[in-house]
Coordinates of C-alpha atoms in Angstrom, one line a residue:
X757 CA 123.1 87.5 57.5
X758 CA 120.2 87.0 60.0
X759 CA 118.2 89.8 61.5
X760 CA 119.2 88.4 64.9
X761 CA 122.7 86.9 65.1
X762 CA 124.8 86.0 68.1
X763 CA 128.4 84.8 68.2
X764 CA 129.9 83.4 71.5
X765 CA 127.3 85.4 73.4
X766 CA 127.7 85.3 77.1
X767 CA 126.1 87.2 80.0
X768 CA 126.9 87.1 83.8
X769 CA 124.9 88.4 86.7
X770 CA 127.0 89.8 89.5
X771 CA 126.4 90.0 93.2
X772 CA 128.3 92.7 95.0
X773 CA 129.3 93.2 98.6
X774 CA 128.7 96.4 100.6
X775 CA 132.0 97.8 99.3
X776 CA 131.0 97.3 95.7
X777 CA 133.3 94.4 95.0
X778 CA 132.1 91.4 93.0
X779 CA 131.2 88.7 95.5
X780 CA 129.7 86.2 93.2
X781 CA 129.1 85.8 89.4
X782 CA 126.5 83.5 87.9
X783 CA 126.6 82.6 84.2
X784 CA 123.1 83.1 82.8
X785 CA 124.1 82.7 79.1
X786 CA 127.2 80.9 77.9
X787 CA 128.8 81.0 74.4
X788 CA 125.6 81.1 72.4
X789 CA 125.8 81.1 68.6
X790 CA 122.5 81.6 66.7
X791 CA 121.1 83.0 63.5
X792 CA 117.4 84.0 63.0
X793 CA 116.6 85.0 59.5
X794 CA 114.3 87.9 58.6
X795 CA 110.7 86.7 58.2
X796 CA 111.2 83.6 60.3
X797 CA 108.9 82.4 63.1
X798 CA 111.3 81.2 65.7
X799 CA 110.7 79.7 69.1
X800 CA 113.0 79.5 72.2
X801 CA 112.4 76.7 74.7
X802 CA 113.9 76.0 78.1
X803 CA 113.0 75.2 81.7
X804 CA 112.9 77.9 84.3
X805 CA 116.4 79.3 84.8
X806 CA 117.6 78.0 81.5
X807 CA 118.7 81.5 80.2
X808 CA 116.0 81.9 77.6
X809 CA 114.5 85.2 79.0
X810 CA 118.1 86.5 79.5
X811 CA 118.8 85.7 75.8
X812 CA 115.5 87.4 74.8
X813 CA 116.5 90.6 76.5
X814 CA 119.7 90.8 74.5
X815 CA 117.7 90.8 71.3
X816 CA 116.2 94.2 72.3
X817 CA 119.4 95.5 73.8
X818 CA 117.8 95.5 77.3
X819 CA 120.9 93.6 78.3
X820 CA 124.4 94.0 76.9
X821 CA 126.7 91.0 76.5
X822 CA 129.5 90.5 78.9
X823 CA 131.1 88.3 76.3
X824 CA 130.8 87.9 72.6
X825 CA 128.4 90.0 70.4
X826 CA 124.8 90.1 69.3
X827 CA 123.7 91.9 66.2
X828 CA 120.2 93.2 65.4
X829 CA 119.8 93.8 61.6
X830 CA 123.5 94.2 61.4
X831 CA 123.8 96.6 64.4
X832 CA 126.0 95.7 67.4
X833 CA 124.0 96.0 70.6
X834 CA 127.2 97.0 72.4
X835 CA 127.2 100.3 70.4
X836 CA 125.3 102.8 72.6
X837 CA 124.7 105.0 69.6
X838 CA 122.7 102.3 67.9
X839 CA 120.3 101.5 70.8
X840 CA 117.4 103.6 69.6
X841 CA 117.5 102.1 66.1
X842 CA 117.8 98.6 67.5
X843 CA 114.7 99.0 69.7
X844 CA 112.8 100.3 66.8
X845 CA 113.8 97.2 64.8
X846 CA 113.1 94.7 67.6
X847 CA 110.1 95.2 69.8
X848 CA 109.8 93.3 73.1
X849 CA 106.7 91.9 74.9
X850 CA 107.5 91.1 78.5
X851 CA 106.1 88.2 80.5
X852 CA 104.5 90.6 82.9
X853 CA 102.4 93.2 81.0
X854 CA 102.4 95.6 83.9
X855 CA 106.0 96.3 83.1
X856 CA 105.1 98.0 79.8
X857 CA 101.6 99.3 80.0
X858 CA 101.7 103.0 80.9
X859 CA 98.5 104.5 79.4
X860 CA 95.4 105.3 81.3
X861 CA 93.2 104.2 78.4
X862 CA 93.8 101.1 76.2
X863 CA 93.8 102.8 72.9
X864 CA 96.2 105.5 74.2
X865 CA 98.6 102.9 75.5
X866 CA 98.6 101.1 72.1
X867 CA 99.3 104.3 70.3
X868 CA 102.0 105.5 72.6
X869 CA 104.9 103.7 70.8
X870 CA 104.0 104.9 67.3
X871 CA 103.5 108.5 68.6
X872 CA 107.0 108.5 70.1
X873 CA 108.3 107.3 66.7
X874 CA 106.8 110.3 65.0
X875 CA 104.1 108.4 63.1
X876 CA 101.4 110.8 61.7
X877 CA 98.2 110.9 63.8
X878 CA 96.0 109.4 61.1
X879 CA 98.4 106.5 60.7
X880 CA 98.6 106.0 64.5
X881 CA 94.9 105.4 64.8
X882 CA 94.9 103.0 61.9
X883 CA 97.7 101.1 63.6
X884 CA 95.8 101.1 66.9
X885 CA 92.6 99.8 65.2
X886 CA 94.5 97.0 63.3
X887 CA 96.5 95.9 66.4
X888 CA 93.5 95.8 68.8
X889 CA 91.5 93.9 66.2
X890 CA 94.3 91.4 65.7
X891 CA 94.5 90.5 69.4
X892 CA 90.7 90.6 70.0
X893 CA 90.7 93.7 72.2
X894 CA 88.7 96.2 70.1
X895 CA 85.8 96.2 72.5
X896 CA 88.1 97.3 75.3
X897 CA 89.7 100.2 73.6
X898 CA 88.2 102.9 75.9
X899 CA 88.8 100.9 79.1
X900 CA 91.4 101.5 81.7
X901 CA 94.2 98.9 81.6
X902 CA 94.2 98.8 85.4
X903 CA 90.7 97.2 85.3
X904 CA 91.6 94.5 82.8
X905 CA 92.5 90.9 83.7
X906 CA 96.1 89.7 83.4
X907 CA 95.4 88.0 80.1
X908 CA 93.7 91.1 78.7
X909 CA 96.6 93.2 79.7
X910 CA 98.9 90.8 77.9
X911 CA 96.9 91.3 74.7
X912 CA 97.1 95.1 75.1
X913 CA 100.9 94.8 75.5
X914 CA 101.2 92.7 72.4
X915 CA 99.0 95.1 70.5
X916 CA 101.2 98.0 71.6
X917 CA 104.3 96.4 70.1
X918 CA 102.5 95.3 66.9
X919 CA 101.4 99.0 66.4
X920 CA 105.1 100.1 66.3
X921 CA 105.5 97.9 63.2
X922 CA 109.0 96.6 64.1
X923 CA 110.8 94.2 61.8
X924 CA 111.1 91.8 64.7
X925 CA 109.0 91.0 67.7
X926 CA 110.4 89.2 70.7
X927 CA 107.8 87.8 73.0
X928 CA 108.7 86.4 76.5
X929 CA 105.9 83.9 77.3
X930 CA 103.2 86.2 76.0
X931 CA 100.3 83.7 76.5
X932 CA 101.1 82.6 80.0
X933 CA 98.2 84.5 81.4
X934 CA 95.7 83.4 78.7
X935 CA 93.2 80.6 78.6
X936 CA 93.6 78.0 75.8
X937 CA 91.2 79.9 73.5
X938 CA 93.1 83.1 74.2
X939 CA 96.4 81.5 73.4
X940 CA 95.1 80.2 70.1
X941 CA 93.8 83.7 69.2
X942 CA 97.0 85.5 70.0
X943 CA 99.1 82.8 68.3
X944 CA 97.0 83.1 65.2
X945 CA 97.5 86.9 65.2
X946 CA 101.3 86.4 65.5
X947 CA 101.4 83.9 62.7
X948 CA 99.4 86.1 60.4
X949 CA 101.7 89.0 61.2
X950 CA 104.6 86.8 60.4
X951 CA 103.2 85.5 57.1
X952 CA 101.5 88.6 55.7
X953 CA 103.9 91.3 56.8
X954 CA 107.1 89.1 57.0
X955 CA 107.7 90.3 60.5
X956 CA 110.2 88.1 62.4
X957 CA 108.6 86.6 65.4
X958 CA 110.7 85.1 68.3
X959 CA 108.5 83.3 70.8
X960 CA 109.7 82.2 74.2
X961 CA 107.2 79.8 75.5
X962 CA 106.4 76.7 77.7
X963 CA 103.6 75.6 75.5
X964 CA 104.9 73.0 73.1
X965 CA 101.8 73.1 70.9
X966 CA 102.6 76.8 70.1
X967 CA 105.9 75.7 68.6
X968 CA 104.6 73.1 66.1
X969 CA 104.3 75.7 63.2
X970 CA 107.6 77.5 63.9
X971 CA 110.3 77.7 61.2
X972 CA 113.1 77.1 63.7
X973 CA 113.3 76.0 67.4
X974 CA 116.2 76.8 69.8
X975 CA 116.4 74.8 73.1
X976 CA 118.3 76.4 76.0
X977 CA 119.5 74.6 79.2
X978 CA 121.8 75.9 81.9
X979 CA 122.6 79.0 79.9
X980 CA 123.7 77.0 76.8
X981 CA 122.1 76.5 73.4
X982 CA 121.6 72.7 73.5
X983 CA 119.7 72.1 70.3
X984 CA 118.4 73.9 67.2
X985 CA 116.4 72.9 64.2
X986 CA 112.9 72.6 62.8
X987 CA 110.1 71.5 65.1
X988 CA 110.2 68.0 63.5
X989 CA 113.9 67.7 64.1
X990 CA 113.7 68.9 67.7
X991 CA 110.5 67.1 68.9
X992 CA 111.7 63.8 67.4
X993 CA 114.5 63.9 70.0
X994 CA 112.1 63.1 72.9
X995 CA 114.7 61.7 75.3
X996 CA 117.1 64.6 74.8
X997 CA 114.2 67.0 75.4
X998 CA 113.4 65.2 78.7
X999 CA 117.0 65.6 79.8
X1000 CA 116.5 69.4 79.3
X1001 CA 113.5 69.2 81.5
X1002 CA 111.1 69.8 78.6
X1003 CA 108.0 68.0 77.2
X1004 CA 107.1 67.5 73.6
X1005 CA 103.5 68.0 72.1
X1006 CA 101.1 65.4 73.6
X1007 CA 100.5 63.7 70.2
X1008 CA 104.3 63.4 69.7
X1009 CA 104.7 61.8 73.1
X1010 CA 101.8 59.4 72.3
X1011 CA 103.4 58.4 69.1
X1012 CA 106.8 57.9 70.9
X1013 CA 105.2 55.6 73.5
X1014 CA 103.4 53.6 70.8
X1015 CA 106.6 53.3 68.9
X1016 CA 108.3 51.9 72.1
X1017 CA 105.5 49.4 72.3
X1018 CA 106.4 48.0 68.8
X1019 CA 104.3 50.1 66.4
X1020 CA 106.3 51.2 63.4
X1021 CA 105.4 54.9 63.5
X1022 CA 107.5 57.9 62.2
X1023 CA 109.6 59.7 64.8
X1024 CA 108.5 63.2 63.7
X1025 CA 104.7 63.2 64.2
X1026 CA 103.5 66.6 65.3
X1027 CA 99.7 66.7 64.8
X1028 CA 96.7 64.4 65.5
X1029 CA 96.1 64.2 61.7
X1030 CA 99.6 62.9 61.1
X1031 CA 99.2 60.3 63.9
X1032 CA 95.8 59.1 62.6
X1033 CA 97.2 58.9 59.0
X1034 CA 100.2 56.9 60.3
X1035 CA 98.0 54.5 62.2
X1036 CA 95.8 54.0 59.2
X1037 CA 98.9 53.2 57.1
X1038 CA 99.7 50.3 59.5
X1039 CA 96.3 48.7 58.9

């Protein structure tokens, strides 16, 4: 059984009138079935309003299903008695870091989660050191988070969740505020955490290049899970991705256009090296 598992998961947002009666319901997530195995690097894609962020918040029990069920490491998120354990298992990094940074000094903020979990002081500082180093923020450990840029705050938020050592980290567009080099650095840290510590990483992103090395990709549209599979399987379906309002990696699109022009190239090219090799094979 996967560490994150959903069956017929649905969630509605309600708008109430002044008397507290439901005036309107909108279906944010509809009948989603998914399995994410422990130790996987998974990515969730979707245009704005597709339901991907709503789905992500279910994985940390910040939202509770209105239909169906979601389990985190075998625990039903609808069971209130399990919420503390669930949130220790699945850490959440929000799109806006200001929603989760509460310390007045960077190192104190990163150490806040482990301290609340009862981690010994010596181990807390080891975790703080390791996490700040992983996201490239060691030099800012004594700074005030309020004086950091948006991208730097995002790195601190990621470090804070990493320091808690959850079995699963759910990240809602964690690199949106970073420049290209920053995105590469943070993605590298997440991949190393996934590979070395076998932490399950679930990345919600708009950057297709960040998805190339994922184990599994889920594509959301209009609240429904439209596609799932490996990056090669998903990105080879260029026209279907377009219908969902999504791009594919630039090199994949280039290969797609060259194939339409008559070149016999594979449909599942993901990297420049693969494209160069495929073109050389033609000659």
